[in-house]
């Protein structure tokens, strides 16, 4: 028996971009009935053997992410690869709008039949955006895209969230003096596989070369990651505007991806990510249940007072609240 969801799944598998857009809209929907359909769609498509290379890309506003993705994406489609671009935009949590949502940012790539660009879902919670983006990644993968680029502005937790759904994580930075190096949080350096110093052109070229050397030095001080070849993580210069260094950056990404595939690190990383997201979903679900259950809310309130006044121990009081959630649905 074929139903609406199976037809949609078939169209997504066939690489129909409009169907893919509709499928993503479905997984982004907050409506309960849509959620149920979305879950089924994702289950139907879960058996897909297709695997894209998922590349996370982060950088502060103005560093050149859109320019880079446009140039890099077009280079890849010219090589015959199909490229999807998704975004996790933490600012949408604050403004309700999406700064990464502007399709006109990447006009040439947006018109390319081998590319698919999806703006960031507007959501009030970064956790919600993460889930929807993750689902969108799975849909793009099932639709046969070779590369899925997941873009984020480097603020707050969004880099970690994106790194947790990527096979490779690329950090785009601007040329700057040694002081700026401090500006990149150590945690971000630790998750970056490739640091690309953009705008290595014109007057900035020399500064960019120095910046690359600074970062290369800093990266060497970090412990070599298990499962990675010599020389990684790596810092390289690029110019998104001139297109310089893009093929070298792609060669490095491909080399790292190949290496990780061969060693089994790729599979292990995906397995760990899947487990992480599963556990995250369970936690979020529990939290939702708690928030949606008026009795539990009231108990939280009452017990919260008792704990604050020292009449109950925090752990025991928490067990009381959790016991109310058990078993019900
Ligand atoms: P985003 O906010 O990270 O998406 O950055 P954009 O792609 O919008 O670029 C911000 C500004 O930097 C724009 O004025 C771009 O033209 C400029 N820009 C981007 N890439 C380069 C580059 O490789 N070289 C130079 N010189 N400027 C660039």
XYZ file of C-alpha atoms and ligand atoms in Angstrom:
357
model
C 0.000 0.000 0.000
C 1.452 3.333 -0.937
C 0.462 6.380 0.999
C 1.394 10.028 1.021
C 4.573 9.480 3.031
C 5.813 6.639 0.854
C 5.223 8.697 -2.260
C 7.121 11.600 -0.718
C 9.934 9.256 0.328
C 10.122 7.926 -3.233
C 10.341 11.425 -4.672
C 13.044 12.406 -2.177
C 15.018 9.273 -3.105
C 14.666 10.183 -6.759
C 16.397 13.469 -5.969
C 13.349 15.645 -6.650
C 14.318 18.990 -5.120
C 10.769 20.195 -4.598
C 9.931 16.992 -2.775
C 13.054 17.453 -0.680
C 11.985 21.007 0.176
C 8.541 19.735 1.173
C 10.050 16.951 3.247
C 12.238 19.452 5.091
C 9.215 21.663 5.736
C 7.518 18.634 7.226
C 10.385 17.852 9.606
C 10.582 21.519 10.578
C 6.926 21.698 11.502
C 6.053 21.913 15.166
C 2.586 20.435 14.591
C 1.994 17.134 16.335
C 0.473 15.399 13.265
C 3.306 16.672 11.065
C 5.816 15.393 13.592
C 4.320 11.913 13.396
C 4.488 11.981 9.596
C 8.029 13.357 9.696
C 9.116 10.548 12.003
C 7.642 7.985 9.609
C 9.265 9.610 6.614
C 12.646 9.545 8.343
C 12.156 5.903 9.285
C 11.211 4.956 5.737
C 14.316 6.722 4.439
C 16.595 5.450 7.201
C 17.519 2.321 5.273
C 19.155 4.420 2.585
C 22.673 3.271 1.806
C 23.594 6.720 0.650
C 26.208 8.638 2.554
C 27.095 12.220 1.882
C 30.198 13.907 3.190
C 28.822 16.163 5.893
C 30.947 19.248 6.312
C 30.313 21.655 9.191
C 31.432 25.209 8.511
C 31.629 27.988 11.038
C 32.868 31.547 11.180
C 31.943 34.916 12.594
C 29.717 37.255 10.558
C 31.669 38.993 7.818
C 34.444 36.406 7.607
C 33.150 35.363 4.195
C 31.044 32.247 4.771
C 28.514 33.004 2.035
C 31.185 34.021 -0.422
C 33.154 30.889 0.391
C 30.181 28.537 0.153
C 29.145 30.061 -3.150
C 32.615 29.679 -4.667
C 33.372 26.322 -3.067
C 29.914 24.922 -3.834
C 30.118 25.971 -7.488
C 33.569 24.414 -7.771
C 32.170 21.127 -6.490
C 29.098 21.138 -8.733
C 31.390 21.817 -11.698
C 33.131 18.580 -10.759
C 29.756 16.877 -11.043
C 29.064 16.663 -7.322
C 25.669 17.462 -5.852
C 25.844 19.933 -2.988
C 23.284 20.782 -0.307
C 23.703 23.753 2.020
C 21.908 23.927 5.348
C 22.268 26.401 8.174
C 22.067 26.418 11.934
C 21.468 29.975 12.937
C 21.590 30.698 16.645
C 20.532 34.302 16.072
C 17.093 33.173 14.940
C 16.526 32.222 18.557
C 16.805 35.866 19.491
C 15.315 37.716 16.576
C 12.834 35.228 15.192
C 14.350 36.020 11.817
C 17.181 34.267 10.128
C 20.333 35.962 8.953
C 21.458 32.800 7.259
C 18.095 32.533 5.593
C 18.781 34.915 2.790
C 18.991 32.870 -0.374
C 20.205 35.792 -2.421
C 23.488 35.522 -0.570
C 24.492 32.681 -2.838
C 22.808 33.516 -6.067
C 24.907 31.482 -8.445
C 24.815 28.367 -6.294
C 21.093 28.790 -5.642
C 20.442 28.663 -9.399
C 22.664 25.637 -9.901
C 20.588 22.509 -10.602
C 23.149 20.396 -8.778
C 22.806 22.473 -5.609
C 20.157 22.822 -2.952
C 20.167 25.658 -0.434
C 17.955 25.644 2.592
C 17.799 28.571 4.987
C 17.886 28.042 8.709
C 14.612 27.083 10.373
C 13.303 29.787 12.675
C 12.937 28.291 16.078
C 12.982 29.605 19.545
C 15.382 27.021 20.873
C 18.772 26.078 19.570
C 17.975 22.498 20.537
C 14.953 22.562 18.236
C 16.972 23.991 15.383
C 19.573 21.288 15.909
C 17.037 18.525 15.622
C 15.460 19.944 12.512
C 18.816 20.508 10.866
C 19.848 16.980 11.697
C 16.695 15.653 10.099
C 17.283 17.877 7.075
C 20.810 16.460 6.753
C 19.359 12.943 6.714
C 16.857 13.952 4.032
C 19.540 15.539 1.832
C 21.585 12.395 2.225
C 18.673 10.206 1.210
C 18.134 12.499 -1.781
C 21.591 11.536 -3.001
C 23.592 14.667 -2.329
C 27.313 14.026 -2.278
C 28.171 16.901 0.011
C 26.061 18.440 2.750
C 27.484 21.717 4.035
C 26.125 22.780 7.400
C 26.841 26.405 8.059
C 26.728 28.249 11.344
C 27.713 31.584 12.772
C 30.340 31.101 15.424
C 28.432 32.004 18.533
C 27.501 30.109 21.628
C 27.032 26.414 21.334
C 26.168 26.253 17.681
C 29.619 25.087 16.594
C 29.526 22.094 18.874
C 26.032 21.257 17.685
C 27.123 21.447 14.051
C 30.329 19.507 14.701
C 28.181 16.812 16.291
C 26.329 16.300 13.024
C 29.307 16.590 10.674
C 32.018 14.265 9.420
C 34.441 17.172 9.123
C 34.460 20.551 10.774
C 35.914 23.591 9.038
C 36.545 26.922 10.705
C 36.746 30.008 8.543
C 38.682 32.914 10.020
C 39.898 36.314 8.891
C 43.528 37.356 8.591
C 44.663 39.093 11.765
C 47.558 39.623 14.111
C 48.605 37.305 16.912
C 46.207 38.876 19.409
C 43.236 37.670 17.455
C 44.404 34.119 17.874
C 43.289 34.368 21.461
C 39.837 35.251 20.200
C 39.249 31.757 18.858
C 38.157 29.698 21.797
C 40.294 26.707 22.562
C 37.254 24.474 22.389
C 36.624 25.511 18.805
C 40.247 24.898 17.857
C 39.855 21.436 19.285
C 36.911 20.525 17.111
C 38.243 22.080 13.901
C 39.738 19.702 11.337
C 40.658 22.500 9.009
C 41.172 26.187 9.684
C 40.826 28.244 6.532
C 42.176 31.777 6.675
C 39.980 33.586 4.170
C 40.643 36.854 2.329
C 44.203 35.801 1.510
C 44.297 38.269 -1.346
C 45.354 41.847 -2.148
C 46.531 43.867 0.802
C 45.577 41.118 3.242
C 47.623 38.393 1.604
C 50.719 38.854 3.765
C 48.756 39.070 6.989
C 46.887 35.943 5.939
C 50.137 34.032 5.426
C 51.239 35.012 8.930
C 47.866 34.093 10.369
C 48.080 30.656 8.750
C 51.503 30.164 10.341
C 50.190 31.295 13.742
C 47.308 28.863 13.621
C 49.433 26.064 12.258
C 51.677 26.578 15.286
C 48.747 26.632 17.681
C 47.274 23.489 16.126
C 50.555 21.645 16.506
C 50.372 22.261 20.220
C 47.065 20.457 20.405
C 47.236 16.747 20.833
C 47.035 14.841 17.559
C 43.633 13.317 17.349
C 43.252 9.597 17.362
C 42.285 8.350 13.942
C 43.707 11.278 11.971
C 46.654 11.273 9.574
C 49.833 13.320 10.079
C 49.449 17.013 9.446
C 45.856 17.330 10.670
C 44.212 19.468 11.906
C 45.573 21.870 9.341
C 45.541 25.621 8.640
C 45.439 26.891 5.043
C 44.936 30.190 3.220
C 41.992 30.731 0.858
C 40.457 33.590 -1.034
C 36.779 33.012 -1.580
C 36.607 36.088 -3.808
C 39.474 35.017 -6.082
C 38.784 31.324 -5.770
C 42.367 30.731 -4.619
C 43.133 27.781 -2.367
C 39.687 26.246 -2.786
C 40.838 23.141 -4.597
C 43.640 22.691 -2.042
C 41.069 22.988 0.759
C 38.890 20.406 -0.982
C 41.869 18.104 -1.454
C 42.586 18.306 2.284
C 38.951 17.593 3.163
C 38.856 14.643 0.770
C 42.127 13.263 2.084
C 40.936 13.446 5.671
C 37.558 11.931 4.786
C 39.188 9.071 2.856
C 41.589 8.375 5.672
C 38.791 8.274 8.217
C 36.732 6.004 6.013
C 39.635 3.604 5.663
C 40.437 3.476 9.343
C 36.822 3.044 10.420
C 36.950 6.291 12.374
C 34.210 7.711 10.142
C 31.795 4.924 10.982
C 32.676 5.098 14.676
C 32.128 8.850 14.721
C 28.737 8.544 13.066
C 27.725 5.793 15.456
C 28.723 7.929 18.439
C 26.844 10.885 16.992
C 23.708 8.824 16.427
C 23.812 7.618 19.996
C 24.401 11.151 21.257
C 21.395 12.482 19.355
C 19.220 9.608 20.481
C 20.049 10.283 24.114
C 19.562 13.975 23.538
C 16.089 13.312 22.125
C 15.153 11.230 25.148
C 16.315 14.003 27.471
C 14.443 16.658 25.537
C 11.352 14.485 25.473
C 11.467 14.059 29.234
C 11.868 17.780 29.659
C 8.891 18.413 27.383
C 6.798 15.977 29.357
C 7.740 17.741 32.537
C 6.836 21.119 31.114
C 3.576 19.897 29.647
C 2.369 18.111 32.775
C 0.629 20.626 35.075
C 0.815 18.288 38.066
C 4.523 17.770 37.633
C 4.989 21.502 37.228
C 3.103 22.131 40.435
C 5.152 19.490 42.211
C 8.344 21.123 40.908
C 7.174 24.394 42.340
C 6.137 23.050 45.712
C 9.166 20.814 46.122
C 11.377 23.643 44.919
C 10.219 25.706 47.877
C 10.804 22.888 50.301
C 14.290 22.351 48.918
C 15.044 26.066 49.093
C 13.955 26.128 52.710
C 16.130 23.150 53.488
C 13.196 20.874 54.368
C 13.958 18.422 51.576
C 17.175 17.220 50.027
C 17.506 18.170 46.325
C 18.130 14.614 45.129
C 15.235 13.028 46.985
C 12.849 15.797 45.942
C 13.902 15.363 42.325
C 13.160 11.640 42.541
C 9.636 12.516 43.698
C 9.057 14.659 40.629
C 10.544 12.084 38.269
C 8.428 9.331 39.780
C 5.339 11.242 38.680
C 6.542 11.160 35.076
C 7.301 7.469 34.981
C 5.001 5.280 32.946
C 2.533 7.936 31.845
C 2.404 9.232 28.315
P 29.564 36.017 6.040
O 28.864 37.006 6.908
O 30.541 35.199 6.798
O 28.617 35.189 5.219
O 30.479 36.870 5.015
P 30.209 37.295 3.498
O 30.411 36.166 2.589
O 28.904 38.004 3.421
O 31.406 38.317 3.273
C 31.590 39.466 4.062
C 32.434 40.473 3.291
O 33.735 39.967 3.087
C 31.864 40.787 1.917
O 32.026 42.165 1.674
C 32.713 39.958 0.999
O 32.821 40.522 -0.286
C 34.046 39.974 1.709
N 34.838 38.775 1.371
C 34.419 37.497 1.421
N 35.385 36.662 1.024
C 36.440 37.445 0.697
C 37.755 37.158 0.195
O 38.162 36.025 -0.068
N 38.584 38.244 0.013
C 38.191 39.516 0.275
N 39.061 40.472 0.054
N 36.958 39.801 0.727
C 36.091 38.787 0.932
